[in-house]
XYZ file of C-alpha atoms in Angstrom:
450
model
C -4.923 50.367 28.520
C -6.437 46.922 29.012
C -8.913 48.326 31.533
C -10.026 50.967 28.920
C -10.427 48.336 26.253
C -12.382 46.101 28.606
C -14.685 49.072 29.478
C -15.321 49.770 25.808
C -16.003 46.046 25.061
C -18.488 45.998 27.992
C -20.431 48.825 26.399
C -20.496 47.312 22.868
C -20.871 43.658 23.965
C -24.067 42.118 22.380
C -23.972 39.186 24.711
C -25.351 41.191 27.507
C -29.206 40.886 27.593
C -29.171 38.161 24.959
C -32.008 35.656 24.800
C -31.268 31.906 24.934
C -30.217 30.920 21.436
C -32.626 27.989 21.314
C -35.613 30.278 22.129
C -34.531 32.798 19.477
C -34.288 30.025 16.860
C -37.782 28.756 17.825
C -39.171 32.318 17.519
C -37.557 32.771 14.101
C -38.876 29.397 12.818
C -42.406 30.136 13.963
C -42.457 33.522 12.182
C -41.507 32.386 8.672
C -44.606 30.571 7.727
C -47.238 32.141 5.464
C -50.390 30.132 6.094
C -53.737 31.051 7.539
C -53.734 34.238 9.581
C -50.319 35.429 8.415
C -51.411 35.179 4.747
C -54.555 37.114 5.534
C -52.624 39.810 7.394
C -50.166 40.097 4.494
C -52.938 40.462 1.900
C -54.686 43.203 4.054
C -51.373 45.023 4.652
C -50.751 44.914 0.847
C -54.156 46.553 0.157
C -53.573 49.173 2.912
C -50.097 50.041 1.451
C -51.522 50.122 -2.068
C -54.242 52.544 -0.968
C -51.542 54.770 0.753
C -49.450 54.843 -2.423
C -52.544 55.454 -4.515
C -53.696 58.545 -2.482
C -50.041 59.573 -1.593
C -50.611 59.150 2.147
C -47.380 58.541 4.078
C -49.262 57.748 7.328
C -51.254 55.007 5.669
C -48.078 53.474 4.187
C -46.375 53.503 7.552
C -49.352 51.715 9.038
C -49.149 49.025 6.369
C -45.438 48.505 7.006
C -46.123 48.097 10.770
C -48.643 45.295 10.321
C -46.767 43.513 7.487
C -45.299 40.120 8.452
C -42.756 40.126 5.575
C -39.653 40.464 7.886
C -40.175 36.873 9.237
C -38.964 34.793 6.289
C -36.086 37.183 5.431
C -34.735 37.073 9.036
C -35.247 33.285 8.841
C -33.148 33.065 5.678
C -30.351 35.050 7.459
C -30.387 32.559 10.377
C -30.516 29.606 8.119
C -27.507 30.873 6.202
C -25.616 31.783 9.428
C -25.995 28.450 11.097
C -25.821 26.523 7.847
C -29.373 25.129 8.374
C -30.180 24.700 4.659
C -33.601 23.283 5.449
C -34.427 26.558 7.334
C -33.000 28.506 4.468
C -35.092 26.674 1.822
C -38.264 26.985 3.970
C -37.694 30.686 4.489
C -36.967 31.345 0.798
C -40.062 29.372 -0.245
C -42.257 31.385 2.148
C -40.689 34.639 1.019
C -41.455 33.664 -2.586
C -45.104 32.912 -1.685
C -45.415 36.210 0.121
C -43.931 38.098 -2.807
C -46.282 36.458 -5.341
C -49.290 37.116 -3.085
C -48.171 40.749 -2.656
C -47.779 41.199 -6.406
C -51.127 39.569 -7.196
C -53.128 41.545 -4.584
C -51.496 44.905 -5.447
C -51.867 44.295 -9.137
C -55.590 43.660 -8.821
C -56.045 46.687 -6.611
C -54.298 49.047 -8.977
C -56.077 47.522 -11.994
C -59.584 48.169 -10.531
C -58.636 51.476 -8.792
C -60.093 54.563 -10.647
C -56.995 56.567 -9.708
C -54.164 55.632 -12.113
C -51.860 58.626 -11.759
C -48.372 57.915 -10.425
C -48.090 59.808 -7.071
C -44.732 60.905 -5.569
C -44.801 58.010 -3.051
C -44.902 55.587 -6.012
C -42.280 57.369 -8.120
C -39.835 57.389 -5.180
C -39.814 53.535 -5.158
C -38.667 53.130 -8.720
C -35.077 54.344 -8.643
C -33.051 52.717 -5.804
C -29.583 53.736 -5.015
C -26.674 53.094 -2.593
C -28.489 54.876 0.264
C -31.316 52.298 0.021
C -28.639 49.565 0.594
C -27.253 51.325 3.607
C -30.851 51.710 5.003
C -31.658 48.023 4.399
C -28.268 46.813 5.845
C -28.367 48.862 8.980
C -32.078 48.468 9.499
C -31.539 44.711 9.143
C -28.798 44.879 11.743
C -31.107 46.498 14.220
C -33.856 43.990 13.498
C -31.470 40.982 13.972
C -30.053 42.503 17.265
C -33.609 43.184 18.593
C -34.764 39.643 17.911
C -31.871 38.167 19.849
C -32.629 40.278 22.946
C -34.649 39.067 26.037
C -36.492 42.336 25.861
C -37.453 42.885 22.281
C -38.202 46.643 22.891
C -39.188 49.243 20.377
C -36.780 48.662 17.462
C -38.923 46.117 15.687
C -41.650 48.519 14.429
C -38.880 50.937 13.588
C -37.109 48.392 11.456
C -40.375 47.631 9.654
C -40.694 51.246 8.718
C -36.992 51.845 7.873
C -36.483 48.899 5.633
C -39.798 49.559 3.783
C -40.518 46.173 2.193
C -44.196 46.772 1.468
C -44.084 49.980 -0.684
C -41.731 48.698 -3.445
C -43.661 45.391 -3.687
C -46.947 47.263 -4.137
C -45.225 49.645 -6.616
C -44.131 46.582 -8.662
C -47.844 45.595 -8.664
C -48.688 49.072 -9.872
C -46.164 48.606 -12.712
C -47.777 45.325 -13.665
C -51.307 46.812 -13.583
C -50.216 49.776 -15.751
C -48.006 47.666 -18.105
C -45.005 49.840 -17.090
C -41.845 47.731 -17.070
C -39.804 50.670 -15.725
C -41.963 50.806 -12.609
C -42.031 47.010 -12.171
C -38.265 46.283 -12.590
C -37.183 49.509 -10.625
C -39.542 48.524 -7.678
C -38.655 44.769 -7.715
C -34.917 45.797 -7.720
C -35.498 47.900 -4.566
C -37.483 45.077 -2.939
C -34.681 42.656 -3.748
C -32.062 44.981 -2.239
C -34.098 45.273 0.958
C -34.638 41.534 1.292
C -31.042 40.506 0.530
C -29.274 43.126 2.789
C -31.621 42.480 5.668
C -30.731 38.808 5.226
C -26.971 39.490 4.968
C -27.019 41.837 8.008
C -28.841 38.964 10.008
C -26.059 36.535 8.766
C -23.354 38.806 10.206
C -25.206 39.103 13.610
C -25.666 35.332 13.815
C -22.019 34.827 13.110
C -20.914 37.552 15.626
C -23.062 36.013 18.413
C -21.623 32.609 17.518
C -24.751 30.685 17.030
C -24.069 26.912 16.893
C -24.072 25.545 13.293
C -26.479 22.774 12.570
C -23.882 20.774 10.604
C -20.204 21.087 10.131
C -19.348 22.032 6.513
C -16.179 21.273 4.702
C -13.965 24.086 3.857
C -14.923 23.890 0.134
C -18.634 24.296 0.867
C -17.959 27.178 3.284
C -15.989 29.021 0.542
C -18.816 28.501 -1.851
C -21.331 30.085 0.600
C -18.926 33.077 1.088
C -18.457 33.496 -2.656
C -22.209 33.315 -3.281
C -22.861 36.066 -0.717
C -20.038 38.222 -2.140
C -21.309 37.809 -5.695
C -24.811 38.709 -4.625
C -23.608 41.837 -2.837
C -21.623 42.959 -5.944
C -24.569 42.270 -8.305
C -26.888 44.401 -6.143
C -24.419 47.171 -5.257
C -23.134 48.025 -8.614
C -26.448 49.129 -10.246
C -27.398 50.972 -7.053
C -24.110 52.923 -7.105
C -24.900 53.879 -10.748
C -28.427 55.102 -9.662
C -26.864 57.060 -6.828
C -24.386 58.558 -9.263
C -27.334 59.574 -11.517
C -29.178 61.091 -8.701
C -26.166 63.274 -7.711
C -25.579 64.314 -11.327
C -29.241 65.221 -11.755
C -29.132 67.479 -8.598
C -26.006 69.135 -9.885
C -27.647 69.618 -13.274
C -30.711 71.208 -11.691
C -28.491 73.653 -9.710
C -26.737 74.757 -12.808
C -30.100 75.193 -14.557
C -31.317 77.367 -11.681
C -28.144 79.418 -11.835
C -28.566 79.882 -15.675
C -32.170 81.050 -15.275
C -31.337 83.341 -12.426
C -28.403 85.073 -14.340
C -29.848 85.199 -17.811
C -33.485 85.953 -17.043
C -34.520 86.766 -13.503
C -31.638 89.312 -12.943
C -32.615 91.044 -16.135
C -36.229 91.458 -15.080
C -37.616 88.690 -17.421
C -40.296 86.645 -15.642
C -40.166 82.851 -16.163
C -43.603 81.424 -15.808
C -42.890 77.889 -17.012
C -39.867 75.547 -16.537
C -39.554 71.900 -17.296
C -36.315 69.853 -17.536
C -36.031 66.398 -19.187
C -32.840 64.921 -17.705
C -33.264 61.348 -19.043
C -33.691 62.291 -22.724
C -30.743 62.570 -25.156
C -30.019 65.413 -25.684
C -31.471 66.711 -22.448
C -34.150 69.320 -22.716
C -34.832 72.566 -20.901
C -38.272 74.111 -21.694
C -38.931 77.680 -20.670
C -41.918 79.990 -21.069
C -42.014 83.750 -20.342
C -44.681 86.092 -19.231
C -44.237 88.783 -21.943
C -40.690 88.389 -23.503
C -40.575 87.050 -27.004
C -37.311 85.637 -28.457
C -36.151 85.594 -32.067
C -34.441 82.445 -33.442
C -30.984 84.120 -33.224
C -31.474 84.921 -29.660
C -32.614 81.380 -28.852
C -29.441 80.130 -30.621
C -27.278 82.494 -28.464
C -28.898 81.233 -25.294
C -28.264 77.673 -26.311
C -24.607 78.468 -26.805
C -24.412 80.217 -23.423
C -25.567 76.947 -21.672
C -21.948 75.630 -22.043
C -20.682 78.528 -19.967
C -22.692 77.166 -17.090
C -21.384 73.619 -17.640
C -24.796 72.552 -18.803
C -23.775 70.064 -21.476
C -25.801 68.048 -24.029
C -28.868 70.172 -23.414
C -31.234 71.868 -25.863
C -33.020 74.952 -24.691
C -36.657 75.200 -26.064
C -38.484 78.461 -25.634
C -42.266 77.991 -25.682
C -43.875 80.968 -27.274
C -47.093 79.499 -28.457
C -49.558 81.144 -26.057
C -52.181 78.429 -26.446
C -49.865 75.654 -25.353
C -48.186 77.772 -22.660
C -51.616 78.875 -21.307
C -52.671 75.227 -21.084
C -49.526 74.257 -19.223
C -49.758 77.198 -16.816
C -53.443 76.362 -16.100
C -52.599 72.770 -15.438
C -49.928 73.865 -12.985
C -52.266 76.251 -11.262
C -54.973 73.690 -10.955
C -52.481 71.162 -9.519
C -51.307 73.750 -6.939
C -55.007 74.635 -6.134
C -55.727 70.947 -5.445
C -52.814 70.835 -3.052
C -53.953 74.045 -1.295
C -57.506 72.793 -1.028
C -56.394 69.639 0.688
C -54.437 71.783 3.151
C -57.601 74.004 3.670
C -59.694 71.030 4.361
C -57.143 69.762 6.938
C -56.985 73.220 8.619
C -60.811 73.397 8.758
C -61.044 69.948 10.330
C -58.449 71.044 12.943
C -60.405 74.195 13.590
C -63.595 72.186 14.102
C -61.844 69.932 16.484
C -60.535 72.854 18.460
C -63.942 74.546 18.506
C -65.598 71.309 19.665
C -63.105 71.090 22.584
C -63.254 74.752 23.518
C -65.735 76.504 25.851
C -66.223 80.187 26.641
C -65.161 79.892 30.290
C -65.478 83.592 30.890
C -69.140 83.746 29.785
C -69.980 80.517 31.734
C -68.346 81.835 34.874
C -70.413 85.083 34.748
C -73.633 83.065 34.531
C -72.589 80.511 37.146
C -71.695 83.215 39.720
C -75.287 84.591 39.443
C -76.744 81.115 40.132
C -74.046 79.803 42.483
C -72.263 82.804 44.178
C -70.029 80.433 46.215
C -68.094 79.516 42.972
C -64.882 81.663 42.560
C -63.604 80.362 39.223
C -64.077 77.604 36.623
C -62.234 75.850 33.858
C -64.121 73.574 31.345
C -62.840 71.413 28.460
C -63.543 68.073 26.852
C -61.453 65.028 27.888
C -61.087 61.888 25.770
C -60.944 58.513 27.470
C -59.955 54.989 26.169
C -57.965 56.428 23.219
C -56.258 53.113 22.558
C -59.460 51.122 22.532
C -62.544 50.761 20.332
C -64.832 52.524 22.880
C -63.463 56.064 22.886
C -65.433 58.481 25.000
C -65.282 62.276 25.110
C -66.622 63.771 28.368
C -66.997 67.461 29.213
C -65.342 68.153 32.561
C -65.795 71.318 34.693
C -63.371 72.130 37.481
C -64.494 74.821 39.829
C -62.809 76.533 42.774
C -64.579 77.599 46.019
C -63.828 78.207 49.651
C -65.928 75.185 50.702
C -67.396 72.298 48.608
C -70.837 72.909 47.143
C -73.735 71.031 48.672
C -74.878 67.907 46.870
C -78.190 69.550 45.821
C -76.198 72.575 44.395
C -73.842 70.184 42.514
C -76.864 68.373 40.947
C -78.479 71.724 39.969
C -75.250 72.940 38.390
C -74.852 69.710 36.437
C -78.505 69.857 35.167
C -78.047 73.568 34.263
C -74.900 72.912 32.298
C -76.475 69.898 30.500
C -79.304 72.198 29.440
C -77.033 75.222 28.723
C -74.539 73.326 26.585
C -76.785 70.670 25.206
C -74.469 67.907 26.509
C -75.674 64.651 27.890
C -72.862 63.794 30.319
C -70.966 66.404 32.278
C -68.678 65.860 35.252
C -68.004 68.307 38.013
C -64.877 68.475 40.184
C -63.780 70.905 42.889
C -60.253 72.268 43.350
C -59.779 74.067 46.663
C -58.567 77.655 46.538
C -55.593 76.859 48.690
C -54.218 74.666 45.865
C -53.563 77.824 43.925
C -51.692 79.591 46.604
C -47.960 79.874 46.078
C -45.937 77.789 48.500
C -43.540 80.258 50.134
C -40.021 78.886 50.737
C -39.122 78.409 54.293
C -36.706 80.850 55.794
C -33.483 79.251 56.950
C -32.344 80.738 60.276
C -28.604 80.667 60.513
C -27.377 79.684 63.923
């Protein structure tokens, strides 16, 4: 049994591959400051994240999270708390406050001057944090703290920056300030606070688990005070998030019952619903429906309202929109919105088609012409190849690979290159030969049994 336990402990032991504690602390201390380059990087990352939220681009938001230096002071605060270095804790919190203020100011200015004021889904998703956000922040913070204490930092650090998502809620709070929306501001700041605090707490636990030496010995009374403060902070942040998670679950259940009601009462009876809108937050809740051709009398609407209770849809008022002018306007708005989505997809597909066309050659037609001019050539394959993709000097070169029994003479190679340049209107073309025998199947050797 002891052997099994020792084997399990060996697998989960975090001491293996651990960096020297003094070096880790030096690294943490060096990454908490927000002066000079770090401040400029933060401001630029805030602008990039704000643009991503503004145009609803997930890729741009992820890019902003990767270049953001916000994790530094939060990890520093966790280390300061874990080793009871209150000078490090104060310095980390001070720099985090500076970073937060800079982030709010830059994002507020951007959204105030931006011509696009509409709240996109990426913005809306950062205004209602719940218990799942706490789990993401806590376990993401654990990964970040573990990665920092390793000799080989590895790939987790960028992943932690994306998972814990500090930048988007901070920028969303700036959007709330720019638009004068307290709901957006407080919802986003709450999510930002959750991320900061639980990354800090998870770092505290890792520091304690790895037994980092404390800077000063605290008396039992002060240690208890630190523990009580952390516990109180956890409770203060968890309770509202549990409520939000409960609301999210209830809203999903509500939507499921609404869909069931519409399916049974209308769709199954051949009545086409062309407009549906639910208002879950209002009291009473509202369900607005519009129909293609069906018209309801007041008595029928009253009966439908009563039947809502049979589907466990409580505290809800059904409103049937029968004013054709208003209904037409709503439908047109919905169609235009869907068209804009489709047009964006069409543009993306067109761009991809252009890229494919630019990289594709008619090898069959080219081979037919080449064989007339150079009968020695048996087959060809031509395509574009991109070099230096991870640098600023990207180059795309057309490459032709030909097969022949013997290599072409130099003069023929030059002639073929010049002909291809003229034929394809390409400046640089490279030729390579692949011998015919390279395509022959390698036959397995027969094993002679003795």
